[in-house]
């Protein structure tokens, strides 16, 4: 017995708007894939490596009817990728996911519309001649707390997108903005990545940037993290950079240039037991970049006994 097909909803069932737009685009992809059974789509999602979520056949049915309500991007991403792989002719899953990202954001996160509404496909390796200039970011450097958790100065729509998207999709969004010549918004996103990501998510973002040959952008995001994070997160970042054999020298230089003497003392002590070469490199770079009074203050602080409470 043939499996039932899902038809696009009528305008009475789903009025015009962002939700209808993304639903109809899903139907175009669904048709291109030969309108497979919903259980087959569910099975493809479960069998496909690298997807970040599963989707039941019942939820797929409701999504295709526009009845699912707010739906996590990971679920839409999974459906799009398996349908793209089934399409005849086959479509590139990464490009299709990038095309659907702005549509999904407009439908389920209206506050993010200002940021992501423009790009509809990825231009491979799209980027300006150099990294996006920090002075073009439009973000205030005043009032950013040391714990790095505040969104002070970061526009609301960017905070929403940061909370919603995993690292790989943040990089896809960044590339889309560059492809649309929206460098100011791209720079805002990059600075927000540095300020608002934790160490492990930032490492994943930097890895994705490097895979897209956006090395300078990864360094800029790292520098923004160093400026605003607490010392324990910065220490974790040093260890992760060392583990990945990344630009440890650039990270050491950023810490030496922008953190207070007290912070550098504590970071040196934190990393000395696990990464002595990095602790020594941080001390040398601080001596090179800071004035004589600060170097002397650092030396005196390092010579003082460690507070037992700090060791704990």
PDB file of N, CA and C in Angstrom, residues 122-218:
ATOM      1  N   UNK A 122      25.142  30.021   0.638  1.00  0.00           N
ATOM      2  CA  UNK A 122      26.529  30.276   1.022  1.00  0.00           C
ATOM      3  C   UNK A 122      27.371  30.489  -0.213  1.00  0.00           C
ATOM      4  N   UNK A 123      28.179  31.549  -0.185  1.00  0.00           N
ATOM      5  CA  UNK A 123      29.198  31.725  -1.212  1.00  0.00           C
ATOM      6  C   UNK A 123      30.482  31.154  -0.645  1.00  0.00           C
ATOM      7  N   UNK A 124      31.031  30.073  -1.216  1.00  0.00           N
ATOM      8  CA  UNK A 124      32.193  29.417  -0.608  1.00  0.00           C
ATOM      9  C   UNK A 124      33.343  30.379  -0.361  1.00  0.00           C
ATOM     10  N   UNK A 125      33.846  30.317   0.879  1.00  0.00           N
ATOM     11  CA  UNK A 125      35.022  31.110   1.278  1.00  0.00           C
ATOM     12  C   UNK A 125      34.818  32.612   1.126  1.00  0.00           C
ATOM     13  N   UNK A 126      33.544  33.052   1.164  1.00  0.00           N
ATOM     14  CA  UNK A 126      33.290  34.487   1.048  1.00  0.00           C
ATOM     15  C   UNK A 126      33.896  35.210   2.237  1.00  0.00           C
ATOM     16  N   UNK A 127      34.631  36.267   1.979  1.00  0.00           N
ATOM     17  CA  UNK A 127      35.236  37.050   3.050  1.00  0.00           C
ATOM     18  C   UNK A 127      35.789  38.337   2.448  1.00  0.00           C
ATOM     19  N   UNK A 128      35.967  39.385   3.262  1.00  0.00           N
ATOM     20  CA  UNK A 128      36.614  40.593   2.769  1.00  0.00           C
ATOM     21  C   UNK A 128      38.098  40.343   2.560  1.00  0.00           C
ATOM     22  N   UNK A 129      38.816  41.368   2.130  1.00  0.00           N
ATOM     23  CA  UNK A 129      40.245  41.194   1.853  1.00  0.00           C
ATOM     24  C   UNK A 129      41.038  40.815   3.093  1.00  0.00           C
ATOM     25  N   UNK A 130      40.566  41.233   4.231  1.00  0.00           N
ATOM     26  CA  UNK A 130      41.231  40.895   5.486  1.00  0.00           C
ATOM     27  C   UNK A 130      40.178  40.644   6.531  1.00  0.00           C
ATOM     28  N   UNK A 131      40.566  40.397   7.805  1.00  0.00           N
ATOM     29  CA  UNK A 131      39.580  40.172   8.839  1.00  0.00           C
ATOM     30  C   UNK A 131      38.722  41.415   9.058  1.00  0.00           C
ATOM     31  N   UNK A 132      37.508  41.210   9.509  1.00  0.00           N
ATOM     32  CA  UNK A 132      36.624  42.340   9.774  1.00  0.00           C
ATOM     33  C   UNK A 132      37.247  43.215  10.846  1.00  0.00           C
ATOM     34  N   UNK A 133      37.304  44.493  10.581  1.00  0.00           N
ATOM     35  CA  UNK A 133      37.995  45.403  11.495  1.00  0.00           C
ATOM     36  C   UNK A 133      37.255  45.512  12.820  1.00  0.00           C
ATOM     37  N   UNK A 134      38.011  45.504  13.910  1.00  0.00           N
ATOM     38  CA  UNK A 134      37.388  45.597  15.221  1.00  0.00           C
ATOM     39  C   UNK A 134      36.648  46.926  15.381  1.00  0.00           C
ATOM     40  N   UNK A 135      37.166  47.982  14.788  1.00  0.00           N
ATOM     41  CA  UNK A 135      36.520  49.277  14.993  1.00  0.00           C
ATOM     42  C   UNK A 135      35.174  49.375  14.299  1.00  0.00           C
ATOM     43  N   UNK A 136      34.861  48.426  13.428  1.00  0.00           N
ATOM     44  CA  UNK A 136      33.579  48.449  12.743  1.00  0.00           C
ATOM     45  C   UNK A 136      32.517  47.630  13.451  1.00  0.00           C
ATOM     46  N   UNK A 137      32.829  47.109  14.638  1.00  0.00           N
ATOM     47  CA  UNK A 137      31.914  46.169  15.255  1.00  0.00           C
ATOM     48  C   UNK A 137      30.644  46.833  15.763  1.00  0.00           C
ATOM     49  N   UNK A 138      30.707  48.109  16.143  1.00  0.00           N
ATOM     50  CA  UNK A 138      29.522  48.767  16.666  1.00  0.00           C
ATOM     51  C   UNK A 138      29.191  48.376  18.089  1.00  0.00           C
ATOM     52  N   UNK A 139      30.068  47.645  18.766  1.00  0.00           N
ATOM     53  CA  UNK A 139      29.812  47.220  20.121  1.00  0.00           C
ATOM     54  C   UNK A 139      30.638  48.044  21.089  1.00  0.00           C
ATOM     55  N   UNK A 140      30.012  48.442  22.184  1.00  0.00           N
ATOM     56  CA  UNK A 140      30.724  49.190  23.198  1.00  0.00           C
ATOM     57  C   UNK A 140      31.628  48.286  24.003  1.00  0.00           C
ATOM     58  N   UNK A 141      32.831  48.781  24.314  1.00  0.00           N
ATOM     59  CA  UNK A 141      33.741  48.018  25.157  1.00  0.00           C
ATOM     60  C   UNK A 141      33.578  48.378  26.626  1.00  0.00           C
ATOM     61  N   UNK A 142      32.671  49.294  26.936  1.00  0.00           N
ATOM     62  CA  UNK A 142      32.494  49.736  28.311  1.00  0.00           C
ATOM     63  C   UNK A 142      31.536  48.808  29.049  1.00  0.00           C
ATOM     64  N   UNK A 143      31.865  48.520  30.275  1.00  0.00           N
ATOM     65  CA  UNK A 143      30.941  47.818  31.133  1.00  0.00           C
ATOM     66  C   UNK A 143      30.878  46.326  30.937  1.00  0.00           C
ATOM     67  N   UNK A 144      31.769  45.729  30.184  1.00  0.00           N
ATOM     68  CA  UNK A 144      31.758  44.279  30.030  1.00  0.00           C
ATOM     69  C   UNK A 144      32.328  43.651  31.290  1.00  0.00           C
ATOM     70  N   UNK A 145      31.571  42.866  32.031  1.00  0.00           N
ATOM     71  CA  UNK A 145      32.045  42.314  33.293  1.00  0.00           C
ATOM     72  C   UNK A 145      33.103  41.253  33.087  1.00  0.00           C
ATOM     73  N   UNK A 146      33.868  40.988  34.133  1.00  0.00           N
ATOM     74  CA  UNK A 146      34.977  40.052  34.013  1.00  0.00           C
ATOM     75  C   UNK A 146      34.529  38.627  33.803  1.00  0.00           C
ATOM     76  N   UNK A 147      33.297  38.274  34.229  1.00  0.00           N
ATOM     77  CA  UNK A 147      32.916  36.876  34.095  1.00  0.00           C
ATOM     78  C   UNK A 147      32.540  36.507  32.675  1.00  0.00           C
ATOM     79  N   UNK A 148      32.497  37.470  31.767  1.00  0.00           N
ATOM     80  CA  UNK A 148      32.261  37.170  30.362  1.00  0.00           C
ATOM     81  C   UNK A 148      30.852  36.741  30.060  1.00  0.00           C
ATOM     82  N   UNK A 149      29.953  36.728  31.076  1.00  0.00           N
ATOM     83  CA  UNK A 149      28.617  36.215  30.850  1.00  0.00           C
ATOM     84  C   UNK A 149      27.645  37.304  30.442  1.00  0.00           C
ATOM     85  N   UNK A 150      28.036  38.577  30.608  1.00  0.00           N
ATOM     86  CA  UNK A 150      27.123  39.668  30.296  1.00  0.00           C
ATOM     87  C   UNK A 150      27.058  39.911  28.810  1.00  0.00           C
ATOM     88  N   UNK A 151      25.882  40.360  28.369  1.00  0.00           N
ATOM     89  CA  UNK A 151      25.699  40.720  26.967  1.00  0.00           C
ATOM     90  C   UNK A 151      25.704  42.234  26.819  1.00  0.00           C
ATOM     91  N   UNK A 152      26.341  42.941  27.761  1.00  0.00           N
ATOM     92  CA  UNK A 152      26.364  44.398  27.699  1.00  0.00           C
ATOM     93  C   UNK A 152      26.916  44.867  26.367  1.00  0.00           C
ATOM     94  N   UNK A 153      26.163  45.722  25.676  1.00  0.00           N
ATOM     95  CA  UNK A 153      26.604  46.263  24.413  1.00  0.00           C
ATOM     96  C   UNK A 153      26.328  45.383  23.220  1.00  0.00           C
ATOM     97  N   UNK A 154      25.841  44.145  23.426  1.00  0.00           N
ATOM     98  CA  UNK A 154      25.564  43.242  22.316  1.00  0.00           C
ATOM     99  C   UNK A 154      24.088  43.356  21.946  1.00  0.00           C
ATOM    100  N   UNK A 155      23.762  43.697  20.698  1.00  0.00           N
ATOM    101  CA  UNK A 155      22.361  43.851  20.303  1.00  0.00           C
ATOM    102  C   UNK A 155      21.541  42.601  20.604  1.00  0.00           C
ATOM    103  N   UNK A 156      20.268  42.824  20.925  1.00  0.00           N
ATOM    104  CA  UNK A 156      19.392  41.724  21.339  1.00  0.00           C
ATOM    105  C   UNK A 156      19.286  40.640  20.282  1.00  0.00           C
ATOM    106  N   UNK A 157      19.176  41.047  19.003  1.00  0.00           N
ATOM    107  CA  UNK A 157      19.009  40.029  17.967  1.00  0.00           C
ATOM    108  C   UNK A 157      20.230  39.113  17.874  1.00  0.00           C
ATOM    109  N   UNK A 158      21.421  39.678  18.145  1.00  0.00           N
ATOM    110  CA  UNK A 158      22.623  38.846  18.106  1.00  0.00           C
ATOM    111  C   UNK A 158      22.672  37.931  19.325  1.00  0.00           C
ATOM    112  N   UNK A 159      22.247  38.414  20.495  1.00  0.00           N
ATOM    113  CA  UNK A 159      22.198  37.548  21.667  1.00  0.00           C
ATOM    114  C   UNK A 159      21.272  36.363  21.416  1.00  0.00           C
ATOM    115  N   UNK A 160      20.125  36.625  20.771  1.00  0.00           N
ATOM    116  CA  UNK A 160      19.182  35.541  20.481  1.00  0.00           C
ATOM    117  C   UNK A 160      19.810  34.499  19.573  1.00  0.00           C
ATOM    118  N   UNK A 161      20.472  34.970  18.503  1.00  0.00           N
ATOM    119  CA  UNK A 161      21.092  34.046  17.565  1.00  0.00           C
ATOM    120  C   UNK A 161      22.204  33.258  18.249  1.00  0.00           C
ATOM    121  N   UNK A 162      22.982  33.915  19.095  1.00  0.00           N
ATOM    122  CA  UNK A 162      24.057  33.234  19.810  1.00  0.00           C
ATOM    123  C   UNK A 162      23.514  32.099  20.666  1.00  0.00           C
ATOM    124  N   UNK A 163      22.358  32.329  21.296  1.00  0.00           N
ATOM    125  CA  UNK A 163      21.775  31.310  22.162  1.00  0.00           C
ATOM    126  C   UNK A 163      21.191  30.151  21.369  1.00  0.00           C
ATOM    127  N   UNK A 164      20.739  30.420  20.150  1.00  0.00           N
ATOM    128  CA  UNK A 164      20.016  29.418  19.374  1.00  0.00           C
ATOM    129  C   UNK A 164      20.910  28.509  18.543  1.00  0.00           C
ATOM    130  N   UNK A 165      22.024  29.037  18.047  1.00  0.00           N
ATOM    131  CA  UNK A 165      22.762  28.302  17.022  1.00  0.00           C
ATOM    132  C   UNK A 165      24.007  27.613  17.568  1.00  0.00           C
ATOM    133  N   UNK A 166      24.264  26.395  17.124  1.00  0.00           N
ATOM    134  CA  UNK A 166      25.513  25.715  17.473  1.00  0.00           C
ATOM    135  C   UNK A 166      26.675  26.298  16.686  1.00  0.00           C
ATOM    136  N   UNK A 167      27.918  25.962  17.055  1.00  0.00           N
ATOM    137  CA  UNK A 167      29.099  26.605  16.454  1.00  0.00           C
ATOM    138  C   UNK A 167      29.147  26.580  14.932  1.00  0.00           C
ATOM    139  N   UNK A 168      28.920  25.427  14.316  1.00  0.00           N
ATOM    140  CA  UNK A 168      29.030  25.324  12.867  1.00  0.00           C
ATOM    141  C   UNK A 168      28.067  26.284  12.167  1.00  0.00           C
ATOM    142  N   UNK A 169      26.858  26.433  12.718  1.00  0.00           N
ATOM    143  CA  UNK A 169      25.875  27.302  12.080  1.00  0.00           C
ATOM    144  C   UNK A 169      26.160  28.778  12.344  1.00  0.00           C
ATOM    145  N   UNK A 170      26.803  29.085  13.464  1.00  0.00           N
ATOM    146  CA  UNK A 170      27.250  30.469  13.682  1.00  0.00           C
ATOM    147  C   UNK A 170      28.239  30.876  12.595  1.00  0.00           C
ATOM    148  N   UNK A 171      29.131  29.966  12.232  1.00  0.00           N
ATOM    149  CA  UNK A 171      30.117  30.270  11.189  1.00  0.00           C
ATOM    150  C   UNK A 171      29.430  30.380   9.830  1.00  0.00           C
ATOM    151  N   UNK A 172      28.449  29.515   9.557  1.00  0.00           N
ATOM    152  CA  UNK A 172      27.693  29.633   8.303  1.00  0.00           C
ATOM    153  C   UNK A 172      26.994  30.982   8.220  1.00  0.00           C
ATOM    154  N   UNK A 173      26.412  31.405   9.328  1.00  0.00           N
ATOM    155  CA  UNK A 173      25.743  32.702   9.359  1.00  0.00           C
ATOM    156  C   UNK A 173      26.744  33.827   9.121  1.00  0.00           C
ATOM    157  N   UNK A 174      27.911  33.745   9.751  1.00  0.00           N
ATOM    158  CA  UNK A 174      28.949  34.754   9.563  1.00  0.00           C
ATOM    159  C   UNK A 174      29.332  34.864   8.085  1.00  0.00           C
ATOM    160  N   UNK A 175      29.528  33.719   7.431  1.00  0.00           N
ATOM    161  CA  UNK A 175      29.892  33.727   6.014  1.00  0.00           C
ATOM    162  C   UNK A 175      28.765  34.305   5.161  1.00  0.00           C
ATOM    163  N   UNK A 176      27.528  33.986   5.511  1.00  0.00           N
ATOM    164  CA  UNK A 176      26.401  34.534   4.759  1.00  0.00           C
ATOM    165  C   UNK A 176      26.373  36.058   4.835  1.00  0.00           C
ATOM    166  N   UNK A 177      26.614  36.586   6.030  1.00  0.00           N
ATOM    167  CA  UNK A 177      26.611  38.038   6.198  1.00  0.00           C
ATOM    168  C   UNK A 177      27.723  38.680   5.379  1.00  0.00           C
ATOM    169  N   UNK A 178      28.898  38.062   5.354  1.00  0.00           N
ATOM    170  CA  UNK A 178      29.982  38.583   4.531  1.00  0.00           C
ATOM    171  C   UNK A 178      29.606  38.545   3.054  1.00  0.00           C
ATOM    172  N   UNK A 179      28.968  37.452   2.648  1.00  0.00           N
ATOM    173  CA  UNK A 179      28.588  37.311   1.239  1.00  0.00           C
ATOM    174  C   UNK A 179      27.595  38.380   0.816  1.00  0.00           C
ATOM    175  N   UNK A 180      26.807  38.874   1.778  1.00  0.00           N
ATOM    176  CA  UNK A 180      25.841  39.931   1.500  1.00  0.00           C
ATOM    177  C   UNK A 180      26.415  41.324   1.740  1.00  0.00           C
ATOM    178  N   UNK A 181      27.740  41.419   1.931  1.00  0.00           N
ATOM    179  CA  UNK A 181      28.402  42.700   2.215  1.00  0.00           C
ATOM    180  C   UNK A 181      27.853  43.376   3.471  1.00  0.00           C
ATOM    181  N   UNK A 182      27.435  42.569   4.440  1.00  0.00           N
ATOM    182  CA  UNK A 182      26.931  43.115   5.707  1.00  0.00           C
ATOM    183  C   UNK A 182      28.036  42.961   6.755  1.00  0.00           C
ATOM    184  N   UNK A 183      29.162  43.640   6.485  1.00  0.00           N
ATOM    185  CA  UNK A 183      30.353  43.455   7.312  1.00  0.00           C
ATOM    186  C   UNK A 183      30.166  43.952   8.736  1.00  0.00           C
ATOM    187  N   UNK A 184      29.361  45.016   8.911  1.00  0.00           N
ATOM    188  CA  UNK A 184      29.133  45.522  10.261  1.00  0.00           C
ATOM    189  C   UNK A 184      28.452  44.491  11.138  1.00  0.00           C
ATOM    190  N   UNK A 185      27.398  43.864  10.599  1.00  0.00           N
ATOM    191  CA  UNK A 185      26.687  42.843  11.362  1.00  0.00           C
ATOM    192  C   UNK A 185      27.554  41.599  11.552  1.00  0.00           C
ATOM    193  N   UNK A 186      28.353  41.260  10.532  1.00  0.00           N
ATOM    194  CA  UNK A 186      29.270  40.128  10.668  1.00  0.00           C
ATOM    195  C   UNK A 186      30.258  40.379  11.796  1.00  0.00           C
ATOM    196  N   UNK A 187      30.753  41.610  11.894  1.00  0.00           N
ATOM    197  CA  UNK A 187      31.704  41.944  12.943  1.00  0.00           C
ATOM    198  C   UNK A 187      31.037  41.910  14.313  1.00  0.00           C
ATOM    199  N   UNK A 188      29.793  42.395  14.392  1.00  0.00           N
ATOM    200  CA  UNK A 188      29.051  42.310  15.651  1.00  0.00           C
ATOM    201  C   UNK A 188      28.919  40.864  16.102  1.00  0.00           C
ATOM    202  N   UNK A 189      28.605  39.985  15.167  1.00  0.00           N
ATOM    203  CA  UNK A 189      28.460  38.570  15.501  1.00  0.00           C
ATOM    204  C   UNK A 189      29.784  37.996  15.988  1.00  0.00           C
ATOM    205  N   UNK A 190      30.881  38.339  15.322  1.00  0.00           N
ATOM    206  CA  UNK A 190      32.181  37.798  15.691  1.00  0.00           C
ATOM    207  C   UNK A 190      32.595  38.256  17.087  1.00  0.00           C
ATOM    208  N   UNK A 191      32.373  39.517  17.394  1.00  0.00           N
ATOM    209  CA  UNK A 191      32.712  40.027  18.726  1.00  0.00           C
ATOM    210  C   UNK A 191      31.838  39.357  19.782  1.00  0.00           C
ATOM    211  N   UNK A 192      30.542  39.170  19.468  1.00  0.00           N
ATOM    212  CA  UNK A 192      29.645  38.499  20.409  1.00  0.00           C
ATOM    213  C   UNK A 192      30.074  37.060  20.654  1.00  0.00           C
ATOM    214  N   UNK A 193      30.562  36.393  19.626  1.00  0.00           N
ATOM    215  CA  UNK A 193      31.066  35.022  19.791  1.00  0.00           C
ATOM    216  C   UNK A 193      32.181  35.009  20.828  1.00  0.00           C
ATOM    217  N   UNK A 194      33.109  35.968  20.723  1.00  0.00           N
ATOM    218  CA  UNK A 194      34.197  36.030  21.691  1.00  0.00           C
ATOM    219  C   UNK A 194      33.727  36.325  23.091  1.00  0.00           C
ATOM    220  N   UNK A 195      32.762  37.224  23.225  1.00  0.00           N
ATOM    221  CA  UNK A 195      32.314  37.628  24.559  1.00  0.00           C
ATOM    222  C   UNK A 195      31.411  36.603  25.228  1.00  0.00           C
ATOM    223  N   UNK A 196      30.523  35.980  24.461  1.00  0.00           N
ATOM    224  CA  UNK A 196      29.437  35.222  25.061  1.00  0.00           C
ATOM    225  C   UNK A 196      29.630  33.713  25.054  1.00  0.00           C
ATOM    226  N   UNK A 197      30.495  33.184  24.205  1.00  0.00           N
ATOM    227  CA  UNK A 197      30.744  31.740  24.215  1.00  0.00           C
ATOM    228  C   UNK A 197      31.563  31.355  25.441  1.00  0.00           C
ATOM    229  N   UNK A 198      31.382  30.143  25.920  1.00  0.00           N
ATOM    230  CA  UNK A 198      32.291  29.585  26.905  1.00  0.00           C
ATOM    231  C   UNK A 198      33.505  29.007  26.197  1.00  0.00           C
ATOM    232  N   UNK A 199      34.514  28.547  26.959  1.00  0.00           N
ATOM    233  CA  UNK A 199      35.752  28.059  26.337  1.00  0.00           C
ATOM    234  C   UNK A 199      35.534  26.938  25.326  1.00  0.00           C
ATOM    235  N   UNK A 200      34.701  25.955  25.672  1.00  0.00           N
ATOM    236  CA  UNK A 200      34.558  24.794  24.790  1.00  0.00           C
ATOM    237  C   UNK A 200      33.778  25.140  23.522  1.00  0.00           C
ATOM    238  N   UNK A 201      32.737  25.964  23.645  1.00  0.00           N
ATOM    239  CA  UNK A 201      32.002  26.365  22.450  1.00  0.00           C
ATOM    240  C   UNK A 201      32.869  27.256  21.571  1.00  0.00           C
ATOM    241  N   UNK A 202      33.658  28.141  22.195  1.00  0.00           N
ATOM    242  CA  UNK A 202      34.532  29.006  21.403  1.00  0.00           C
ATOM    243  C   UNK A 202      35.544  28.177  20.618  1.00  0.00           C
ATOM    244  N   UNK A 203      36.082  27.134  21.238  1.00  0.00           N
ATOM    245  CA  UNK A 203      37.032  26.273  20.524  1.00  0.00           C
ATOM    246  C   UNK A 203      36.365  25.654  19.297  1.00  0.00           C
ATOM    247  N   UNK A 204      35.112  25.230  19.428  1.00  0.00           N
ATOM    248  CA  UNK A 204      34.404  24.646  18.290  1.00  0.00           C
ATOM    249  C   UNK A 204      34.171  25.687  17.196  1.00  0.00           C
ATOM    250  N   UNK A 205      33.837  26.920  17.596  1.00  0.00           N
ATOM    251  CA  UNK A 205      33.639  27.990  16.611  1.00  0.00           C
ATOM    252  C   UNK A 205      34.950  28.279  15.887  1.00  0.00           C
ATOM    253  N   UNK A 206      36.045  28.398  16.641  1.00  0.00           N
ATOM    254  CA  UNK A 206      37.344  28.684  16.027  1.00  0.00           C
ATOM    255  C   UNK A 206      37.742  27.562  15.077  1.00  0.00           C
ATOM    256  N   UNK A 207      37.487  26.320  15.472  1.00  0.00           N
ATOM    257  CA  UNK A 207      37.789  25.191  14.593  1.00  0.00           C
ATOM    258  C   UNK A 207      37.009  25.301  13.280  1.00  0.00           C
ATOM    259  N   UNK A 208      35.714  25.668  13.379  1.00  0.00           N
ATOM    260  CA  UNK A 208      34.906  25.827  12.171  1.00  0.00           C
ATOM    261  C   UNK A 208      35.397  26.994  11.323  1.00  0.00           C
ATOM    262  N   UNK A 209      35.815  28.083  11.960  1.00  0.00           N
ATOM    263  CA  UNK A 209      36.373  29.217  11.218  1.00  0.00           C
ATOM    264  C   UNK A 209      37.642  28.801  10.483  1.00  0.00           C
ATOM    265  N   UNK A 210      38.498  28.054  11.155  1.00  0.00           N
ATOM    266  CA  UNK A 210      39.747  27.616  10.531  1.00  0.00           C
ATOM    267  C   UNK A 210      39.480  26.695   9.340  1.00  0.00           C
ATOM    268  N   UNK A 211      38.479  25.839   9.456  1.00  0.00           N
ATOM    269  CA  UNK A 211      38.137  24.945   8.350  1.00  0.00           C
ATOM    270  C   UNK A 211      37.631  25.721   7.137  1.00  0.00           C
ATOM    271  N   UNK A 212      37.115  26.931   7.389  1.00  0.00           N
ATOM    272  CA  UNK A 212      36.657  27.792   6.309  1.00  0.00           C
ATOM    273  C   UNK A 212      37.705  28.842   5.925  1.00  0.00           C
ATOM    274  N   UNK A 213      38.946  28.607   6.369  1.00  0.00           N
ATOM    275  CA  UNK A 213      40.071  29.498   6.061  1.00  0.00           C
ATOM    276  C   UNK A 213      39.851  30.913   6.589  1.00  0.00           C
ATOM    277  N   UNK A 214      39.184  31.003   7.716  1.00  0.00           N
ATOM    278  CA  UNK A 214      38.947  32.292   8.366  1.00  0.00           C
ATOM    279  C   UNK A 214      39.792  32.356   9.644  1.00  0.00           C
ATOM    280  N   UNK A 215      41.112  32.222   9.477  1.00  0.00           N
ATOM    281  CA  UNK A 215      42.018  32.142  10.625  1.00  0.00           C
ATOM    282  C   UNK A 215      42.053  33.450  11.411  1.00  0.00           C
ATOM    283  N   UNK A 216      42.121  34.589  10.710  1.00  0.00           N
ATOM    284  CA  UNK A 216      42.209  35.872  11.409  1.00  0.00           C
ATOM    285  C   UNK A 216      40.961  36.128  12.246  1.00  0.00           C
ATOM    286  N   UNK A 217      39.797  35.707  11.738  1.00  0.00           N
ATOM    287  CA  UNK A 217      38.561  35.893  12.483  1.00  0.00           C
ATOM    288  C   UNK A 217      38.576  35.077  13.776  1.00  0.00           C
ATOM    289  N   UNK A 218      39.159  33.879  13.727  1.00  0.00           N
ATOM    290  CA  UNK A 218      39.285  33.088  14.938  1.00  0.00           C
ATOM    291  C   UNK A 218      40.147  33.772  15.980  1.00  0.00           C
TER     292      UNK A 218
END
